[in-house]
């Protein structure tokens, strides 16, 4: 009887370990990737590793890097067949998407394209420039000049994944402080972040999704690996929501 109990215990433990390793492997999978900008059309793929053969919705935003204004917000279902995805073991390969962006409706400038599946970030972002000549994809030149996952490439050191939220000068966000920060600086969009100074000291410069911010403020609810990004309007903070993003220290 004791031997039978021992055998069942061993089998149960093996099942738990196998399940745990499966969950870990799924958690480590990329959930999406941008492939290119084709004449202004955003092309990529997204999937849910725990439901590998299901076409899932992806969330894609286009943000003006100078003003932090979100000029495009899309939620397409990634359900276009890509043979190369199936060859790579990405589900059944029916996970591609194409987004047609109305670039004529936005001002000239530089734009950042980000994507998520169930609030988990794609493994890359796209950067493009709109001018009189049209749309140019700057992402390839950025990749040649930096290594997003390298701790020492070009003065960037990864601090890991942080939860990022947004705040603005309204009373609800600033509790009456407006644009005044805890360091005395005047908060500006695309520049100021609130941090836990025990984790990121005041004055530090960090890069989040290609934008370099300065740690100038501290919020009452900002503790540990949490960064609050300053925006001009409350609608922009709502658009940002809560995102888990990799943060790099700029040296």
PDB file of N, CA and C in Angstrom, residues 83-176:
ATOM      1  N   UNK A  83       2.183  31.797 -43.798  1.00  0.00           N
ATOM      2  CA  UNK A  83       2.805  30.469 -43.823  1.00  0.00           C
ATOM      3  C   UNK A  83       4.054  30.420 -42.952  1.00  0.00           C
ATOM      4  N   UNK A  84       4.809  31.522 -42.919  1.00  0.00           N
ATOM      5  CA  UNK A  84       6.050  31.516 -42.144  1.00  0.00           C
ATOM      6  C   UNK A  84       5.788  31.391 -40.647  1.00  0.00           C
ATOM      7  N   UNK A  85       4.636  31.899 -40.188  1.00  0.00           N
ATOM      8  CA  UNK A  85       4.304  31.764 -38.769  1.00  0.00           C
ATOM      9  C   UNK A  85       4.097  30.299 -38.397  1.00  0.00           C
ATOM     10  N   UNK A  86       3.367  29.572 -39.245  1.00  0.00           N
ATOM     11  CA  UNK A  86       3.136  28.154 -38.962  1.00  0.00           C
ATOM     12  C   UNK A  86       4.445  27.389 -38.970  1.00  0.00           C
ATOM     13  N   UNK A  87       5.347  27.737 -39.892  1.00  0.00           N
ATOM     14  CA  UNK A  87       6.645  27.075 -39.959  1.00  0.00           C
ATOM     15  C   UNK A  87       7.462  27.321 -38.692  1.00  0.00           C
ATOM     16  N   UNK A  88       7.248  28.493 -38.074  1.00  0.00           N
ATOM     17  CA  UNK A  88       7.979  28.828 -36.848  1.00  0.00           C
ATOM     18  C   UNK A  88       7.307  28.274 -35.598  1.00  0.00           C
ATOM     19  N   UNK A  89       6.161  27.594 -35.779  1.00  0.00           N
ATOM     20  CA  UNK A  89       5.459  27.035 -34.635  1.00  0.00           C
ATOM     21  C   UNK A  89       4.556  28.027 -33.936  1.00  0.00           C
ATOM     22  N   UNK A  90       4.208  29.138 -34.609  1.00  0.00           N
ATOM     23  CA  UNK A  90       3.289  30.127 -34.049  1.00  0.00           C
ATOM     24  C   UNK A  90       1.868  29.689 -34.393  1.00  0.00           C
ATOM     25  N   UNK A  91       1.284  28.879 -33.521  1.00  0.00           N
ATOM     26  CA  UNK A  91      -0.080  28.404 -33.705  1.00  0.00           C
ATOM     27  C   UNK A  91      -0.297  27.757 -35.062  1.00  0.00           C
ATOM     28  N   UNK A  92      -1.472  28.060 -35.660  1.00  0.00           N
ATOM     29  CA  UNK A  92      -1.793  27.521 -36.973  1.00  0.00           C
ATOM     30  C   UNK A  92      -1.441  28.484 -38.101  1.00  0.00           C
ATOM     31  N   UNK A  93      -0.744  29.572 -37.751  1.00  0.00           N
ATOM     32  CA  UNK A  93      -0.307  30.546 -38.752  1.00  0.00           C
ATOM     33  C   UNK A  93      -1.331  31.608 -39.083  1.00  0.00           C
ATOM     34  N   UNK A  94      -2.561  31.472 -38.579  1.00  0.00           N
ATOM     35  CA  UNK A  94      -3.624  32.449 -38.893  1.00  0.00           C
ATOM     36  C   UNK A  94      -3.607  33.539 -37.822  1.00  0.00           C
ATOM     37  N   UNK A  95      -2.560  34.374 -37.865  1.00  0.00           N
ATOM     38  CA  UNK A  95      -2.375  35.363 -36.809  1.00  0.00           C
ATOM     39  C   UNK A  95      -1.888  36.717 -37.337  1.00  0.00           C
ATOM     40  N   UNK A  96      -1.924  36.924 -38.640  1.00  0.00           N
ATOM     41  CA  UNK A  96      -1.441  38.174 -39.200  1.00  0.00           C
ATOM     42  C   UNK A  96      -2.512  39.254 -39.218  1.00  0.00           C
ATOM     43  N   UNK A  97      -2.074  40.506 -39.332  1.00  0.00           N
ATOM     44  CA  UNK A  97      -3.020  41.624 -39.463  1.00  0.00           C
ATOM     45  C   UNK A  97      -2.394  42.717 -40.330  1.00  0.00           C
ATOM     46  N   UNK A  98      -3.258  43.529 -40.912  1.00  0.00           N
ATOM     47  CA  UNK A  98      -2.876  44.694 -41.698  1.00  0.00           C
ATOM     48  C   UNK A  98      -3.764  45.850 -41.258  1.00  0.00           C
ATOM     49  N   UNK A  99      -3.151  47.000 -40.993  1.00  0.00           N
ATOM     50  CA  UNK A  99      -3.899  48.182 -40.571  1.00  0.00           C
ATOM     51  C   UNK A  99      -3.619  49.315 -41.549  1.00  0.00           C
ATOM     52  N   UNK A 100      -4.680  49.854 -42.131  1.00  0.00           N
ATOM     53  CA  UNK A 100      -4.548  50.990 -43.040  1.00  0.00           C
ATOM     54  C   UNK A 100      -4.719  52.275 -42.240  1.00  0.00           C
ATOM     55  N   UNK A 101      -3.643  53.013 -42.100  1.00  0.00           N
ATOM     56  CA  UNK A 101      -3.637  54.258 -41.326  1.00  0.00           C
ATOM     57  C   UNK A 101      -3.846  55.442 -42.266  1.00  0.00           C
ATOM     58  N   UNK A 102      -4.737  56.361 -41.884  1.00  0.00           N
ATOM     59  CA  UNK A 102      -4.983  57.571 -42.679  1.00  0.00           C
ATOM     60  C   UNK A 102      -3.908  58.612 -42.329  1.00  0.00           C
ATOM     61  N   UNK A 103      -2.756  58.470 -42.971  1.00  0.00           N
ATOM     62  CA  UNK A 103      -1.641  59.367 -42.655  1.00  0.00           C
ATOM     63  C   UNK A 103      -1.892  60.801 -43.115  1.00  0.00           C
ATOM     64  N   UNK A 104      -2.796  60.988 -44.081  1.00  0.00           N
ATOM     65  CA  UNK A 104      -3.096  62.347 -44.554  1.00  0.00           C
ATOM     66  C   UNK A 104      -3.775  63.189 -43.486  1.00  0.00           C
ATOM     67  N   UNK A 105      -4.359  62.519 -42.479  1.00  0.00           N
ATOM     68  CA  UNK A 105      -5.096  63.248 -41.446  1.00  0.00           C
ATOM     69  C   UNK A 105      -4.207  63.715 -40.292  1.00  0.00           C
ATOM     70  N   UNK A 106      -2.920  63.340 -40.306  1.00  0.00           N
ATOM     71  CA  UNK A 106      -2.035  63.713 -39.199  1.00  0.00           C
ATOM     72  C   UNK A 106      -0.953  64.664 -39.693  1.00  0.00           C
ATOM     73  N   UNK A 107      -0.411  65.435 -38.759  1.00  0.00           N
ATOM     74  CA  UNK A 107       0.607  66.426 -39.099  1.00  0.00           C
ATOM     75  C   UNK A 107       1.943  65.755 -39.388  1.00  0.00           C
ATOM     76  N   UNK A 108       2.828  66.478 -40.060  1.00  0.00           N
ATOM     77  CA  UNK A 108       4.185  65.984 -40.279  1.00  0.00           C
ATOM     78  C   UNK A 108       4.875  65.793 -38.931  1.00  0.00           C
ATOM     79  N   UNK A 109       5.700  64.781 -38.836  1.00  0.00           N
ATOM     80  CA  UNK A 109       6.410  64.525 -37.586  1.00  0.00           C
ATOM     81  C   UNK A 109       6.829  63.080 -37.483  1.00  0.00           C
ATOM     82  N   UNK A 110       7.302  62.704 -36.295  1.00  0.00           N
ATOM     83  CA  UNK A 110       7.755  61.343 -36.027  1.00  0.00           C
ATOM     84  C   UNK A 110       6.707  60.628 -35.184  1.00  0.00           C
ATOM     85  N   UNK A 111       6.449  59.376 -35.534  1.00  0.00           N
ATOM     86  CA  UNK A 111       5.394  58.612 -34.869  1.00  0.00           C
ATOM     87  C   UNK A 111       5.916  57.257 -34.408  1.00  0.00           C
ATOM     88  N   UNK A 112       5.387  56.811 -33.250  1.00  0.00           N
ATOM     89  CA  UNK A 112       5.752  55.524 -32.665  1.00  0.00           C
ATOM     90  C   UNK A 112       4.530  54.606 -32.722  1.00  0.00           C
ATOM     91  N   UNK A 113       4.741  53.385 -33.196  1.00  0.00           N
ATOM     92  CA  UNK A 113       3.656  52.418 -33.339  1.00  0.00           C
ATOM     93  C   UNK A 113       3.896  51.284 -32.346  1.00  0.00           C
ATOM     94  N   UNK A 114       2.922  51.049 -31.459  1.00  0.00           N
ATOM     95  CA  UNK A 114       3.045  50.040 -30.406  1.00  0.00           C
ATOM     96  C   UNK A 114       1.888  49.053 -30.492  1.00  0.00           C
ATOM     97  N   UNK A 115       2.131  47.832 -30.000  1.00  0.00           N
ATOM     98  CA  UNK A 115       1.091  46.817 -30.051  1.00  0.00           C
ATOM     99  C   UNK A 115       1.040  45.962 -28.795  1.00  0.00           C
ATOM    100  N   UNK A 116      -0.161  45.434 -28.505  1.00  0.00           N
ATOM    101  CA  UNK A 116      -0.373  44.590 -27.331  1.00  0.00           C
ATOM    102  C   UNK A 116      -1.369  43.480 -27.653  1.00  0.00           C
ATOM    103  N   UNK A 117      -1.245  42.378 -26.936  1.00  0.00           N
ATOM    104  CA  UNK A 117      -2.266  41.335 -26.884  1.00  0.00           C
ATOM    105  C   UNK A 117      -2.577  41.118 -25.414  1.00  0.00           C
ATOM    106  N   UNK A 118      -3.820  41.390 -25.026  1.00  0.00           N
ATOM    107  CA  UNK A 118      -4.215  41.262 -23.615  1.00  0.00           C
ATOM    108  C   UNK A 118      -3.255  42.017 -22.691  1.00  0.00           C
ATOM    109  N   UNK A 119      -2.912  43.260 -23.091  1.00  0.00           N
ATOM    110  CA  UNK A 119      -2.054  44.168 -22.309  1.00  0.00           C
ATOM    111  C   UNK A 119      -0.604  43.717 -22.223  1.00  0.00           C
ATOM    112  N   UNK A 120      -0.226  42.683 -22.990  1.00  0.00           N
ATOM    113  CA  UNK A 120       1.183  42.283 -23.066  1.00  0.00           C
ATOM    114  C   UNK A 120       1.776  42.844 -24.350  1.00  0.00           C
ATOM    115  N   UNK A 121       2.940  43.482 -24.219  1.00  0.00           N
ATOM    116  CA  UNK A 121       3.515  44.226 -25.334  1.00  0.00           C
ATOM    117  C   UNK A 121       4.105  43.326 -26.406  1.00  0.00           C
ATOM    118  N   UNK A 122       4.045  43.794 -27.661  1.00  0.00           N
ATOM    119  CA  UNK A 122       4.785  43.164 -28.742  1.00  0.00           C
ATOM    120  C   UNK A 122       6.274  43.231 -28.412  1.00  0.00           C
ATOM    121  N   UNK A 123       7.066  42.422 -29.108  1.00  0.00           N
ATOM    122  CA  UNK A 123       8.502  42.415 -28.826  1.00  0.00           C
ATOM    123  C   UNK A 123       9.252  43.528 -29.558  1.00  0.00           C
ATOM    124  N   UNK A 124       8.527  44.362 -30.300  1.00  0.00           N
ATOM    125  CA  UNK A 124       9.184  45.495 -30.962  1.00  0.00           C
ATOM    126  C   UNK A 124       8.184  46.613 -31.182  1.00  0.00           C
ATOM    127  N   UNK A 125       8.685  47.783 -31.520  1.00  0.00           N
ATOM    128  CA  UNK A 125       7.863  48.909 -31.925  1.00  0.00           C
ATOM    129  C   UNK A 125       8.366  49.396 -33.280  1.00  0.00           C
ATOM    130  N   UNK A 126       7.523  50.158 -33.964  1.00  0.00           N
ATOM    131  CA  UNK A 126       7.928  50.785 -35.219  1.00  0.00           C
ATOM    132  C   UNK A 126       8.010  52.287 -35.015  1.00  0.00           C
ATOM    133  N   UNK A 127       8.959  52.904 -35.675  1.00  0.00           N
ATOM    134  CA  UNK A 127       9.076  54.353 -35.676  1.00  0.00           C
ATOM    135  C   UNK A 127       9.094  54.833 -37.112  1.00  0.00           C
ATOM    136  N   UNK A 128       8.286  55.846 -37.413  1.00  0.00           N
ATOM    137  CA  UNK A 128       8.232  56.344 -38.786  1.00  0.00           C
ATOM    138  C   UNK A 128       8.145  57.859 -38.791  1.00  0.00           C
ATOM    139  N   UNK A 129       8.478  58.435 -39.916  1.00  0.00           N
ATOM    140  CA  UNK A 129       8.435  59.882 -40.091  1.00  0.00           C
ATOM    141  C   UNK A 129       7.507  60.221 -41.248  1.00  0.00           C
ATOM    142  N   UNK A 130       6.605  61.174 -40.990  1.00  0.00           N
ATOM    143  CA  UNK A 130       5.739  61.661 -42.058  1.00  0.00           C
ATOM    144  C   UNK A 130       6.188  63.059 -42.453  1.00  0.00           C
ATOM    145  N   UNK A 131       6.409  63.274 -43.743  1.00  0.00           N
ATOM    146  CA  UNK A 131       6.747  64.598 -44.255  1.00  0.00           C
ATOM    147  C   UNK A 131       6.175  64.739 -45.662  1.00  0.00           C
ATOM    148  N   UNK A 132       6.628  65.763 -46.363  1.00  0.00           N
ATOM    149  CA  UNK A 132       6.096  66.034 -47.701  1.00  0.00           C
ATOM    150  C   UNK A 132       6.367  64.891 -48.669  1.00  0.00           C
ATOM    151  N   UNK A 133       7.385  64.099 -48.388  1.00  0.00           N
ATOM    152  CA  UNK A 133       7.733  62.990 -49.275  1.00  0.00           C
ATOM    153  C   UNK A 133       6.926  61.726 -48.989  1.00  0.00           C
ATOM    154  N   UNK A 134       6.137  61.742 -47.902  1.00  0.00           N
ATOM    155  CA  UNK A 134       5.344  60.569 -47.552  1.00  0.00           C
ATOM    156  C   UNK A 134       5.753  59.983 -46.213  1.00  0.00           C
ATOM    157  N   UNK A 135       5.658  58.653 -46.097  1.00  0.00           N
ATOM    158  CA  UNK A 135       5.964  57.950 -44.852  1.00  0.00           C
ATOM    159  C   UNK A 135       7.244  57.151 -45.017  1.00  0.00           C
ATOM    160  N   UNK A 136       8.178  57.339 -44.098  1.00  0.00           N
ATOM    161  CA  UNK A 136       9.417  56.556 -44.118  1.00  0.00           C
ATOM    162  C   UNK A 136       9.519  55.745 -42.839  1.00  0.00           C
ATOM    163  N   UNK A 137       9.918  54.495 -42.969  1.00  0.00           N
ATOM    164  CA  UNK A 137      10.078  53.596 -41.826  1.00  0.00           C
ATOM    165  C   UNK A 137      11.478  53.770 -41.264  1.00  0.00           C
ATOM    166  N   UNK A 138      11.557  54.321 -40.036  1.00  0.00           N
ATOM    167  CA  UNK A 138      12.860  54.565 -39.407  1.00  0.00           C
ATOM    168  C   UNK A 138      13.297  53.411 -38.517  1.00  0.00           C
ATOM    169  N   UNK A 139      12.474  52.383 -38.381  1.00  0.00           N
ATOM    170  CA  UNK A 139      12.756  51.312 -37.428  1.00  0.00           C
ATOM    171  C   UNK A 139      14.022  50.550 -37.769  1.00  0.00           C
ATOM    172  N   UNK A 140      14.273  50.320 -39.080  1.00  0.00           N
ATOM    173  CA  UNK A 140      15.439  49.541 -39.469  1.00  0.00           C
ATOM    174  C   UNK A 140      16.727  50.233 -39.075  1.00  0.00           C
ATOM    175  N   UNK A 141      16.773  51.561 -39.213  1.00  0.00           N
ATOM    176  CA  UNK A 141      17.985  52.291 -38.839  1.00  0.00           C
ATOM    177  C   UNK A 141      18.167  52.315 -37.335  1.00  0.00           C
ATOM    178  N   UNK A 142      17.030  52.323 -36.591  1.00  0.00           N
ATOM    179  CA  UNK A 142      17.127  52.285 -35.134  1.00  0.00           C
ATOM    180  C   UNK A 142      17.689  50.944 -34.674  1.00  0.00           C
ATOM    181  N   UNK A 143      17.226  49.857 -35.321  1.00  0.00           N
ATOM    182  CA  UNK A 143      17.716  48.534 -34.925  1.00  0.00           C
ATOM    183  C   UNK A 143      19.202  48.394 -35.211  1.00  0.00           C
ATOM    184  N   UNK A 144      19.657  49.010 -36.293  1.00  0.00           N
ATOM    185  CA  UNK A 144      21.075  48.926 -36.620  1.00  0.00           C
ATOM    186  C   UNK A 144      21.920  49.682 -35.612  1.00  0.00           C
ATOM    187  N   UNK A 145      21.320  50.701 -34.978  1.00  0.00           N
ATOM    188  CA  UNK A 145      22.094  51.529 -34.062  1.00  0.00           C
ATOM    189  C   UNK A 145      21.956  51.163 -32.614  1.00  0.00           C
ATOM    190  N   UNK A 146      21.073  50.199 -32.288  1.00  0.00           N
ATOM    191  CA  UNK A 146      20.897  49.839 -30.884  1.00  0.00           C
ATOM    192  C   UNK A 146      20.447  48.402 -30.774  1.00  0.00           C
ATOM    193  N   UNK A 147      20.607  47.832 -29.563  1.00  0.00           N
ATOM    194  CA  UNK A 147      20.149  46.483 -29.273  1.00  0.00           C
ATOM    195  C   UNK A 147      19.241  46.589 -28.073  1.00  0.00           C
ATOM    196  N   UNK A 148      17.910  46.482 -28.314  1.00  0.00           N
ATOM    197  CA  UNK A 148      16.944  46.786 -27.263  1.00  0.00           C
ATOM    198  C   UNK A 148      17.097  45.884 -26.039  1.00  0.00           C
ATOM    199  N   UNK A 149      17.622  44.675 -26.211  1.00  0.00           N
ATOM    200  CA  UNK A 149      17.724  43.776 -25.061  1.00  0.00           C
ATOM    201  C   UNK A 149      19.146  43.687 -24.514  1.00  0.00           C
ATOM    202  N   UNK A 150      20.040  44.504 -25.012  1.00  0.00           N
ATOM    203  CA  UNK A 150      21.406  44.491 -24.499  1.00  0.00           C
ATOM    204  C   UNK A 150      21.528  45.448 -23.335  1.00  0.00           C
ATOM    205  N   UNK A 151      22.217  45.067 -22.292  1.00  0.00           N
ATOM    206  CA  UNK A 151      22.324  45.912 -21.113  1.00  0.00           C
ATOM    207  C   UNK A 151      23.336  47.024 -21.282  1.00  0.00           C
ATOM    208  N   UNK A 152      24.218  46.906 -22.274  1.00  0.00           N
ATOM    209  CA  UNK A 152      25.281  47.899 -22.386  1.00  0.00           C
ATOM    210  C   UNK A 152      25.316  48.572 -23.740  1.00  0.00           C
ATOM    211  N   UNK A 153      24.427  48.204 -24.673  1.00  0.00           N
ATOM    212  CA  UNK A 153      24.506  48.737 -26.023  1.00  0.00           C
ATOM    213  C   UNK A 153      24.214  50.227 -26.049  1.00  0.00           C
ATOM    214  N   UNK A 154      25.184  51.004 -26.527  1.00  0.00           N
ATOM    215  CA  UNK A 154      25.020  52.430 -26.776  1.00  0.00           C
ATOM    216  C   UNK A 154      24.503  53.186 -25.561  1.00  0.00           C
ATOM    217  N   UNK A 155      25.024  52.903 -24.371  1.00  0.00           N
ATOM    218  CA  UNK A 155      24.688  53.668 -23.178  1.00  0.00           C
ATOM    219  C   UNK A 155      23.340  53.341 -22.584  1.00  0.00           C
ATOM    220  N   UNK A 156      22.712  52.253 -22.980  1.00  0.00           N
ATOM    221  CA  UNK A 156      21.412  51.863 -22.437  1.00  0.00           C
ATOM    222  C   UNK A 156      21.569  50.642 -21.544  1.00  0.00           C
ATOM    223  N   UNK A 157      20.973  50.716 -20.369  1.00  0.00           N
ATOM    224  CA  UNK A 157      20.999  49.582 -19.445  1.00  0.00           C
ATOM    225  C   UNK A 157      19.572  49.220 -19.076  1.00  0.00           C
ATOM    226  N   UNK A 158      19.185  47.992 -19.349  1.00  0.00           N
ATOM    227  CA  UNK A 158      17.821  47.572 -19.056  1.00  0.00           C
ATOM    228  C   UNK A 158      17.594  47.518 -17.547  1.00  0.00           C
ATOM    229  N   UNK A 159      16.506  48.159 -17.111  1.00  0.00           N
ATOM    230  CA  UNK A 159      16.107  48.108 -15.704  1.00  0.00           C
ATOM    231  C   UNK A 159      15.019  47.071 -15.480  1.00  0.00           C
ATOM    232  N   UNK A 160      14.582  46.433 -16.565  1.00  0.00           N
ATOM    233  CA  UNK A 160      13.559  45.414 -16.458  1.00  0.00           C
ATOM    234  C   UNK A 160      12.189  45.921 -16.890  1.00  0.00           C
ATOM    235  N   UNK A 161      11.182  45.115 -16.620  1.00  0.00           N
ATOM    236  CA  UNK A 161       9.805  45.445 -16.988  1.00  0.00           C
ATOM    237  C   UNK A 161       9.142  46.204 -15.840  1.00  0.00           C
ATOM    238  N   UNK A 162       8.571  47.367 -16.172  1.00  0.00           N
ATOM    239  CA  UNK A 162       7.871  48.196 -15.196  1.00  0.00           C
ATOM    240  C   UNK A 162       6.402  48.316 -15.591  1.00  0.00           C
ATOM    241  N   UNK A 163       5.550  48.490 -14.608  1.00  0.00           N
ATOM    242  CA  UNK A 163       4.172  48.881 -14.891  1.00  0.00           C
ATOM    243  C   UNK A 163       4.145  50.385 -15.123  1.00  0.00           C
ATOM    244  N   UNK A 164       3.611  50.808 -16.243  1.00  0.00           N
ATOM    245  CA  UNK A 164       3.555  52.231 -16.564  1.00  0.00           C
ATOM    246  C   UNK A 164       2.104  52.688 -16.643  1.00  0.00           C
ATOM    247  N   UNK A 165       1.855  53.862 -16.081  1.00  0.00           N
ATOM    248  CA  UNK A 165       0.541  54.488 -16.130  1.00  0.00           C
ATOM    249  C   UNK A 165       0.733  55.936 -16.558  1.00  0.00           C
ATOM    250  N   UNK A 166      -0.348  56.675 -16.657  1.00  0.00           N
ATOM    251  CA  UNK A 166      -0.252  58.079 -17.055  1.00  0.00           C
ATOM    252  C   UNK A 166      -0.935  58.994 -16.052  1.00  0.00           C
ATOM    253  N   UNK A 167      -0.480  60.245 -16.005  1.00  0.00           N
ATOM    254  CA  UNK A 167      -1.148  61.265 -15.192  1.00  0.00           C
ATOM    255  C   UNK A 167      -1.048  62.606 -15.900  1.00  0.00           C
ATOM    256  N   UNK A 168      -1.860  63.578 -15.470  1.00  0.00           N
ATOM    257  CA  UNK A 168      -1.926  64.869 -16.149  1.00  0.00           C
ATOM    258  C   UNK A 168      -2.143  65.975 -15.108  1.00  0.00           C
ATOM    259  N   UNK A 169      -2.262  67.243 -15.542  1.00  0.00           N
ATOM    260  CA  UNK A 169      -2.394  68.340 -14.564  1.00  0.00           C
ATOM    261  C   UNK A 169      -3.748  68.426 -13.874  1.00  0.00           C
ATOM    262  N   UNK A 170      -4.736  67.610 -14.283  1.00  0.00           N
ATOM    263  CA  UNK A 170      -6.064  67.749 -13.682  1.00  0.00           C
ATOM    264  C   UNK A 170      -6.015  67.417 -12.187  1.00  0.00           C
ATOM    265  N   UNK A 171      -7.028  67.893 -11.464  1.00  0.00           N
ATOM    266  CA  UNK A 171      -7.039  67.707 -10.011  1.00  0.00           C
ATOM    267  C   UNK A 171      -7.067  66.231  -9.640  1.00  0.00           C
ATOM    268  N   UNK A 172      -7.812  65.440 -10.429  1.00  0.00           N
ATOM    269  CA  UNK A 172      -7.917  64.017 -10.136  1.00  0.00           C
ATOM    270  C   UNK A 172      -6.557  63.333 -10.168  1.00  0.00           C
ATOM    271  N   UNK A 173      -5.720  63.723 -11.127  1.00  0.00           N
ATOM    272  CA  UNK A 173      -4.400  63.093 -11.257  1.00  0.00           C
ATOM    273  C   UNK A 173      -3.353  63.721 -10.347  1.00  0.00           C
ATOM    274  N   UNK A 174      -3.360  65.066 -10.258  1.00  0.00           N
ATOM    275  CA  UNK A 174      -2.258  65.755  -9.570  1.00  0.00           C
ATOM    276  C   UNK A 174      -2.591  66.163  -8.149  1.00  0.00           C
ATOM    277  N   UNK A 175      -3.856  65.959  -7.725  1.00  0.00           N
ATOM    278  CA  UNK A 175      -4.292  66.319  -6.373  1.00  0.00           C
ATOM    279  C   UNK A 175      -4.014  67.795  -6.080  1.00  0.00           C
ATOM    280  N   UNK A 176      -4.197  68.638  -7.113  1.00  0.00           N
ATOM    281  CA  UNK A 176      -4.039  70.076  -6.929  1.00  0.00           C
ATOM    282  C   UNK A 176      -2.665  70.627  -7.250  1.00  0.00           C
TER     283      UNK A 176
END
